[in-house]
Amino acid sequence: MVSIIKSMPTLILGLLLVIGLGVTALLYRGHLEAAEAIRTDTRAAVAETAELIADRIPSAVLLGNHRSLRENLDLAKSTPAIQRLEVFRFDGAGLLAGTRTEDSFEYSEAFQAVIQHDSQGFEDTENEQRFSYIESLEMGGRTIGWLRLVADADRPRPVIRESFQRFVVESAALWLLIGLIVSAGSSNLRMQNRLERRLRTDELTGELSRYGFKADYADGGREQAYGLFLLDVHNFKAINESHGSDIGDQILAAIPSAIRRRVTNATDIARLDGDDFAVVAPASNWDEARATGGALLQAIGGLHKEQPSVMAPVRGAIGGVLLGRTDELSRRLSEADRALERARESSSSEVVLADANFLSESQQQGDFITEKEIREGLEKGQFRYYIQPIVDVQRDLTVGYEALIRWQADDQLRPPAVFLDKFKEVVQDPDMYKHVVSLRQQLSARAAKNGVPMLCYNIRLEDIGRLPSAERLKVDFGGNVADGLHVVIEISESGIPRYLGSDISWLGEAWKRISSPETMLALDDFGALESNLFRLLELDIDYLKVDKAMISAIDHDLRSRAILRAVASLCKELDIKVIAEGVEQQAQAEALSELGVSLQQGFYHGYPQPAEKYLV
């Protein structure tokens, strides 16, 4: 017994030692896990910030609006680890870069940097002290650029080192150590909560951000049915231009309070981007949704009375939809967005609801055709080329055809306007593109068999730069099937400014690299929208296709005749052949012939038809 009593201190010491070692081991393991969590949280914060910014800036990238880019890129201030931001256009060219200073970013334009077009997410780097995250910029299902955030991987290390020091110093005192763990856990939770609040809240209005809206109304989390409304200020651009951006910001900041006064049952308001807002209010039928939409219009219309500096009325456009508890949010957003587009088309304030009639009409117009449907159509052979004759009226001879893609699905011929944009995206996939190449090869073989000297195909501007060689161009467009057949590649003149601005030097260089005696280049849609004679100087084209807009009044309008006569004369000097498109009447055909434009295309000379209608 005495020996036991004597040994008690040793036993207690041993027990305390075992407990201390056990607790120390547990705490040390906790320290290692916390260190990894901090690193993970830093990367997650960078990724979430990239997604938030990428949702806001596509339109600014497309328009080259550096001011809007800077305003949205400044959201990265709340994530200290981010040291640099880089925005790239679709072709990989640097558009805007920002480098962190003490508490802000310094921006530079047209910087030099390299980005892989297929990059997405975290990017491998040889510099262990930094990591980068890439997010694609999407608009209308199309990638228009990239955002890269470069972060300091060393930033969490002081926090990790401090945690270890606290562990070493305070591990001898169990309760202090427990207190430290609780404190560290609470600090980490507060940091996450602060970041979450910043991401969820729009800085200007104090309402939900796009991120917060999608998080709160995500699929599976809604407990009731709502009316979902997308709205924007119809004349916000005019207000900004007339009164300045400060007044514009005042209007945006005043929108939520104006809505809440009129729509007292509004559950949430979110600023999605610029002057685009989402409003959620309980609604179980279209009558309730219609009443809420009307109240929203009144709220927007009353803003100029609340803002004395804005003299003109503020007009709103609203698209609404019913959002059921089990509905797919992304689908309902797409429907509401289409309704908003319809409302924007009106010159006055309007509410458009995506009800059954609206959706049925939109379906007929192809608004909701998916890329999946197009893929299935290609695999099932539903796509084919129609051809439209190009006629030399002076020789009364068909000199070629233009190939136009058509989609025959469910015994219905769908017009190109409803599927062409998505179709161009789908065929970027090599597995889908091979179906198109096969169609071209078959058509070119048939044309060559019938002695057709020229076959025209349309191509996207960016696709020219992706063709590796002249041989590949001939194969892809059927120029290799027989001697004597010339393939004409048409690029749209109206599309050049939108994609390339004034610098089209790379386009001319790319064409020189892939052209051959069997291929020719045509500038299409000349005279529509953004015509520019500079294209004739910069591009070595063989044909100029004059748009219907320039020849619609050619038979009776003297100014139209004078302009076309000058264009025809200039092209003759430059050895460029002119083709008039959209010829629908005999009087137009005769007037064009008198002006020296004998190559013509249009309904008067022949409608687009399946190849067998014109060729054996």
XYZ file of C-alpha atoms in Angstrom, residues 88-541:
454
model
C -7.775 37.561 -72.480
C -9.846 37.829 -75.621
C -11.095 34.713 -77.433
C -7.947 34.597 -79.610
C -5.658 34.559 -76.565
C -4.603 38.200 -76.843
C -4.181 40.047 -73.547
C -6.929 42.657 -73.056
C -6.394 43.965 -69.511
C -4.106 43.045 -66.622
C -4.084 44.213 -63.021
C -1.256 43.960 -60.487
C -1.965 44.335 -56.768
C -0.493 47.310 -54.971
C -1.019 47.900 -51.233
C -4.819 47.915 -51.270
C -5.794 48.129 -54.924
C -4.801 47.065 -58.431
C -2.848 48.909 -61.094
C -4.114 48.077 -64.571
C -2.388 47.866 -67.930
C -3.892 47.220 -71.335
C -2.837 44.959 -74.222
C -0.288 43.065 -72.131
C 1.835 40.201 -73.403
C 1.045 36.796 -71.926
C 0.310 33.240 -73.030
C -2.792 31.196 -72.229
C -3.891 27.773 -73.421
C -7.344 27.929 -75.038
C -8.395 24.625 -73.448
C -7.351 25.674 -69.941
C -9.897 25.686 -67.134
C -9.453 25.617 -63.368
C -6.134 25.560 -61.554
C -3.099 25.828 -63.810
C 0.143 23.957 -63.303
C 3.107 26.236 -62.702
C 6.811 25.778 -62.043
C 6.770 28.573 -59.445
C 5.814 26.920 -56.141
C 5.276 30.289 -54.500
C 2.355 31.080 -56.795
C -0.607 29.341 -58.322
C -3.112 30.480 -60.925
C -6.752 29.791 -61.706
C -8.328 30.132 -65.166
C -12.041 30.662 -65.807
C -13.563 30.800 -69.280
C -15.775 33.780 -70.165
C -19.063 32.637 -71.688
C -21.801 34.545 -73.493
C -24.714 32.871 -75.289
C -23.034 29.451 -74.888
C -19.882 30.731 -76.625
C -16.413 31.190 -75.137
C -15.364 34.812 -75.789
C -12.288 34.981 -73.577
C -10.561 33.887 -70.388
C -9.869 35.231 -66.919
C -6.715 34.227 -65.053
C -6.151 35.009 -61.369
C -2.605 34.587 -60.023
C -2.413 34.073 -56.260
C 0.376 34.042 -53.663
C 0.744 30.473 -52.370
C 2.933 31.740 -49.515
C 0.269 34.025 -48.042
C -1.255 31.356 -45.730
C 2.162 30.352 -44.358
C 2.418 33.073 -41.680
C -0.953 31.943 -40.366
C 0.198 28.321 -40.376
C 3.451 29.249 -38.640
C 1.555 31.211 -36.002
C -0.712 28.206 -35.400
C 2.331 26.005 -34.827
C 3.872 28.505 -32.425
C 0.645 28.654 -30.449
C 0.586 24.865 -30.362
C 4.172 24.661 -29.033
C 3.742 27.355 -26.383
C 0.313 26.416 -25.103
C 0.357 22.610 -25.395
C 1.620 22.389 -21.778
C -1.638 23.921 -20.533
C -4.507 21.710 -21.619
C -7.351 24.187 -21.145
C -5.455 27.005 -22.762
C -4.758 24.702 -25.641
C -8.442 23.822 -25.900
C -9.280 27.501 -25.766
C -6.783 28.171 -28.529
C -8.395 25.512 -30.703
C -11.819 27.010 -30.144
C -10.458 30.473 -30.885
C -8.700 29.340 -34.045
C -11.797 27.477 -35.186
C -13.967 30.512 -34.545
C -11.509 32.774 -36.383
C -11.532 30.467 -39.369
C -15.326 30.326 -39.335
C -15.568 34.122 -39.149
C -13.178 34.470 -42.075
C -15.265 32.064 -44.142
C -18.453 33.874 -43.141
C -16.990 37.237 -44.114
C -15.919 35.903 -47.498
C -19.314 34.275 -47.992
C -21.074 37.545 -47.153
C -18.884 39.469 -49.606
C -19.521 36.988 -52.368
C -23.239 36.833 -51.637
C -23.805 40.582 -51.431
C -23.748 43.187 -54.198
C -21.574 46.082 -53.078
C -23.591 48.849 -54.724
C -27.112 47.849 -53.660
C -26.480 45.746 -50.565
C -28.780 43.076 -52.032
C -27.935 39.571 -53.198
C -25.249 39.135 -55.833
C -25.560 36.643 -58.694
C -23.605 34.168 -56.580
C -25.890 34.671 -53.566
C -29.037 34.402 -55.692
C -28.003 31.106 -57.276
C -26.944 29.731 -53.884
C -30.224 30.645 -52.151
C -32.488 29.388 -54.926
C -30.500 26.378 -56.048
C -32.331 23.234 -57.144
C -33.478 21.105 -54.223
C -33.415 23.955 -51.717
C -36.660 25.789 -52.485
C -39.608 25.135 -50.195
C -42.346 26.878 -52.211
C -43.263 28.200 -55.660
C -42.187 31.680 -56.704
C -42.513 34.162 -59.476
C -39.045 34.834 -60.896
C -38.586 38.155 -62.695
C -35.578 39.455 -64.603
C -35.575 43.202 -65.165
C -33.333 45.927 -66.441
C -33.538 49.664 -66.888
C -34.571 50.045 -70.514
C -32.862 53.414 -70.981
C -30.005 53.043 -68.504
C -27.345 53.724 -71.142
C -29.026 57.011 -72.060
C -29.209 57.994 -68.380
C -25.494 57.293 -67.928
C -24.570 59.247 -71.045
C -26.809 62.210 -70.147
C -26.201 62.454 -66.401
C -22.990 60.534 -65.754
C -22.185 57.235 -64.082
C -22.636 58.643 -60.570
C -26.304 59.331 -61.272
C -26.537 55.930 -62.940
C -25.202 54.306 -59.763
C -27.725 56.258 -57.709
C -30.503 54.882 -59.878
C -29.215 51.320 -59.488
C -28.843 51.724 -55.727
C -32.400 53.095 -55.494
C -34.013 50.250 -57.443
C -34.263 47.717 -54.546
C -35.919 50.164 -52.131
C -38.332 51.303 -54.855
C -39.230 47.679 -55.558
C -39.791 46.849 -51.898
C -42.163 49.792 -51.511
C -44.286 48.646 -54.471
C -43.849 44.879 -54.217
C -44.294 44.353 -50.508
C -44.192 40.564 -50.828
C -40.830 40.500 -52.657
C -38.777 37.743 -51.025
C -35.397 38.655 -52.475
C -33.793 41.076 -54.923
C -30.499 40.297 -56.622
C -28.315 42.446 -58.838
C -27.070 40.042 -61.490
C -24.945 42.378 -63.602
C -24.934 46.065 -64.538
C -28.572 47.153 -64.653
C -29.887 43.564 -64.660
C -31.811 42.507 -61.565
C -33.669 39.393 -60.450
C -36.711 39.654 -58.187
C -38.300 36.689 -56.427
C -41.816 36.872 -54.973
C -44.327 34.175 -54.001
C -46.591 33.258 -56.935
C -48.473 30.081 -57.764
C -50.263 31.162 -60.970
C -49.848 33.513 -63.901
C -52.364 36.059 -62.603
C -50.259 36.554 -59.475
C -47.121 36.747 -61.593
C -48.737 39.308 -63.898
C -49.756 41.473 -60.940
C -46.243 41.358 -59.491
C -44.736 42.234 -62.882
C -47.023 45.257 -63.144
C -45.992 46.426 -59.672
C -42.337 46.072 -60.656
C -42.905 48.274 -63.704
C -44.525 50.928 -61.541
C -41.580 50.787 -59.153
C -39.082 51.334 -61.979
C -41.232 54.024 -63.589
C -41.356 56.022 -60.363
C -37.607 56.227 -59.939
C -37.161 59.547 -61.761
C -39.557 61.193 -59.321
C -37.379 59.998 -56.446
C -34.185 61.115 -58.216
C -34.585 64.850 -59.045
C -31.375 64.908 -61.073
C -32.890 62.503 -63.620
C -35.323 64.457 -65.767
C -36.429 61.718 -68.159
C -38.665 58.839 -67.000
C -36.899 55.608 -66.140
C -38.255 52.749 -68.244
C -38.014 49.086 -67.385
C -38.153 45.812 -69.292
C -39.249 42.719 -67.375
C -39.348 39.032 -68.212
C -41.091 36.700 -65.784
C -41.631 33.005 -65.213
C -43.107 30.725 -62.567
C -40.414 28.898 -60.582
C -41.802 25.730 -59.029
C -40.318 24.055 -55.988
C -38.875 21.193 -58.070
C -38.182 23.139 -61.284
C -34.715 23.390 -62.771
C -33.482 26.911 -61.992
C -31.216 27.196 -65.046
C -34.098 26.332 -67.386
C -36.434 28.851 -65.794
C -33.725 31.512 -65.933
C -33.275 30.793 -69.632
C -37.019 31.163 -70.233
C -37.211 34.380 -68.208
C -34.190 35.750 -70.051
C -35.857 35.066 -73.410
C -38.979 36.857 -72.165
C -36.793 39.786 -71.061
C -35.265 39.970 -74.539
C -38.762 40.175 -76.001
C -39.642 42.964 -73.555
C -36.473 44.858 -74.512
C -37.588 44.876 -78.141
C -40.417 47.242 -77.208
C -39.713 50.980 -77.156
C -41.790 51.374 -73.980
C -41.816 49.655 -70.606
C -43.264 46.172 -70.846
C -43.682 42.906 -68.931
C -43.444 39.653 -70.888
C -44.243 36.380 -69.130
C -42.834 33.066 -70.346
C -46.170 31.249 -70.169
C -47.233 28.249 -72.258
C -48.127 30.328 -75.339
C -44.845 32.247 -75.180
C -42.805 29.064 -74.790
C -44.656 27.358 -77.655
C -43.949 30.304 -79.948
C -40.313 30.436 -78.812
C -39.927 26.710 -79.437
C -41.160 27.188 -83.007
C -38.590 29.950 -83.449
C -35.858 27.650 -82.148
C -35.024 29.716 -79.077
C -34.541 26.664 -76.897
C -32.839 24.291 -79.313
C -29.977 22.616 -77.448
C -26.535 21.563 -78.586
C -27.499 18.003 -77.662
C -30.331 18.069 -80.225
C -27.941 19.313 -82.899
C -25.428 16.568 -82.063
C -28.134 13.942 -82.347
C -29.293 15.483 -85.623
C -25.783 15.261 -87.095
C -25.431 11.637 -85.999
C -28.830 10.758 -87.498
C -28.038 12.449 -90.827
C -30.712 15.149 -90.449
C -28.411 17.898 -91.732
C -27.675 18.394 -95.407
C -26.499 21.093 -97.772
C -28.943 22.935 -100.002
C -27.502 24.867 -102.935
C -28.513 28.171 -104.563
C -27.376 29.016 -108.092
C -25.016 31.856 -108.967
C -25.844 33.014 -112.474
C -23.997 35.028 -115.113
C -26.986 36.864 -116.614
C -25.062 38.150 -119.643
C -24.153 34.603 -120.692
C -27.376 33.101 -119.273
C -25.199 30.523 -117.522
C -25.058 29.059 -114.021
C -21.431 29.483 -112.983
C -21.649 28.001 -109.490
C -23.638 27.460 -106.336
C -23.560 28.561 -102.729
C -23.893 25.708 -100.214
C -26.276 26.457 -97.331
C -26.703 24.082 -94.374
C -30.268 22.969 -93.596
C -31.827 20.819 -90.846
C -34.687 18.434 -91.632
C -36.068 17.183 -88.289
C -39.440 15.584 -87.539
C -40.684 16.273 -91.094
C -39.973 19.955 -90.531
C -37.313 22.029 -92.289
C -35.870 24.280 -89.604
C -34.582 27.639 -90.880
C -30.903 28.407 -90.228
C -31.743 31.366 -87.981
C -32.991 29.024 -85.229
C -29.961 26.719 -85.075
C -26.971 28.175 -86.923
C -25.184 29.802 -83.958
C -25.332 26.637 -81.838
C -24.503 24.521 -84.895
C -21.246 26.440 -85.387
C -20.306 25.751 -81.783
C -21.173 22.050 -81.954
C -19.045 21.409 -85.042
C -15.971 22.656 -83.186
C -15.982 19.130 -81.736
C -13.881 16.984 -84.111
C -16.354 14.086 -83.771
C -19.152 16.364 -84.997
C -17.053 18.223 -87.559
C -16.325 15.000 -89.439
C -20.047 14.743 -90.322
C -19.913 18.212 -91.915
C -16.731 17.348 -93.842
C -18.459 14.235 -95.174
C -21.429 16.320 -96.375
C -19.106 18.760 -98.145
C -17.139 15.954 -99.777
C -20.341 14.398 -101.134
C -21.653 17.717 -102.428
C -18.342 18.700 -104.025
C -18.097 15.291 -105.722
C -21.586 15.709 -107.128
C -20.832 19.241 -108.315
C -17.606 18.125 -110.001
C -19.464 15.283 -111.713
C -21.893 17.846 -113.163
C -19.087 20.124 -114.337
C -19.833 22.867 -111.815
C -16.866 25.264 -111.838
C -17.463 26.945 -108.456
C -18.919 25.946 -105.060
C -19.144 28.482 -102.207
C -19.052 27.651 -98.477
C -19.368 29.980 -95.491
C -16.804 29.801 -92.691
C -16.322 31.556 -89.365
C -13.427 34.006 -89.264
C -11.697 32.306 -86.360
C -11.840 28.941 -88.141
C -9.538 30.219 -90.893
C -6.718 30.580 -88.382
C -7.286 27.025 -87.146
C -6.781 25.359 -90.515
C -3.199 24.065 -90.551
C -2.520 23.817 -94.294
C -3.822 24.288 -97.825
C -4.303 20.548 -98.135
C -6.474 20.442 -95.042
C -8.598 23.301 -96.421
C -9.161 21.415 -99.664
C -10.090 18.209 -97.853
C -12.421 19.917 -95.364
C -14.335 21.719 -98.131
C -14.186 19.104 -100.870
C -11.692 20.923 -103.047
C -9.716 17.704 -103.528
C -12.445 15.632 -105.179
C -11.771 16.523 -108.834
C -9.874 18.872 -111.107
C -11.685 21.941 -112.329
C -13.802 22.580 -109.217
C -12.924 25.768 -107.358
C -14.000 26.080 -103.720
C -14.824 29.642 -102.637
C -14.557 30.354 -98.917
C -16.927 33.139 -97.865
C -16.236 35.248 -94.789
C -18.780 37.786 -93.566
C -17.744 41.442 -93.879
C -20.207 42.399 -91.158
C -18.548 40.015 -88.721
C -15.008 41.340 -89.080
C -15.307 44.454 -86.869
C -17.041 42.536 -84.110
C -14.279 39.947 -83.810
C -11.147 41.686 -84.954
C -11.565 45.450 -84.713
C -9.405 47.277 -87.218
C -6.512 44.810 -87.162
C -7.177 42.120 -89.777
C -3.567 41.525 -90.747
C -3.560 38.009 -89.274
C -6.561 37.102 -91.443
C -4.703 37.972 -94.640
C -1.612 36.115 -93.452
C -3.653 33.044 -92.489
C -5.313 32.953 -95.905
C -1.963 33.179 -97.717
C -0.790 30.193 -95.676
C -3.734 27.920 -96.528
C -4.832 29.108 -99.984
C -4.144 27.217 -103.206
C -5.096 27.431 -106.907
C -8.204 25.352 -106.107
C -9.474 27.719 -103.390
C -10.636 31.322 -103.574
C -11.727 33.902 -101.002
C -14.969 35.905 -101.013
C -15.983 38.809 -98.793
C -19.663 38.209 -97.986
C -22.438 40.590 -96.807
C -20.725 43.689 -98.180
C -22.986 46.679 -97.636
C -24.670 45.309 -94.500
C -24.111 47.076 -91.189
C -20.375 47.813 -90.931
C -19.061 47.985 -94.504
C -15.460 49.081 -94.882
C -13.501 49.579 -98.098
C -10.365 48.992 -96.041
C -11.123 45.254 -96.326
C -10.578 45.415 -100.084
C -7.120 46.843 -99.483
C -6.065 44.469 -96.716
C -7.511 41.183 -97.997
C -6.513 39.443 -101.200
C -10.085 38.500 -102.172
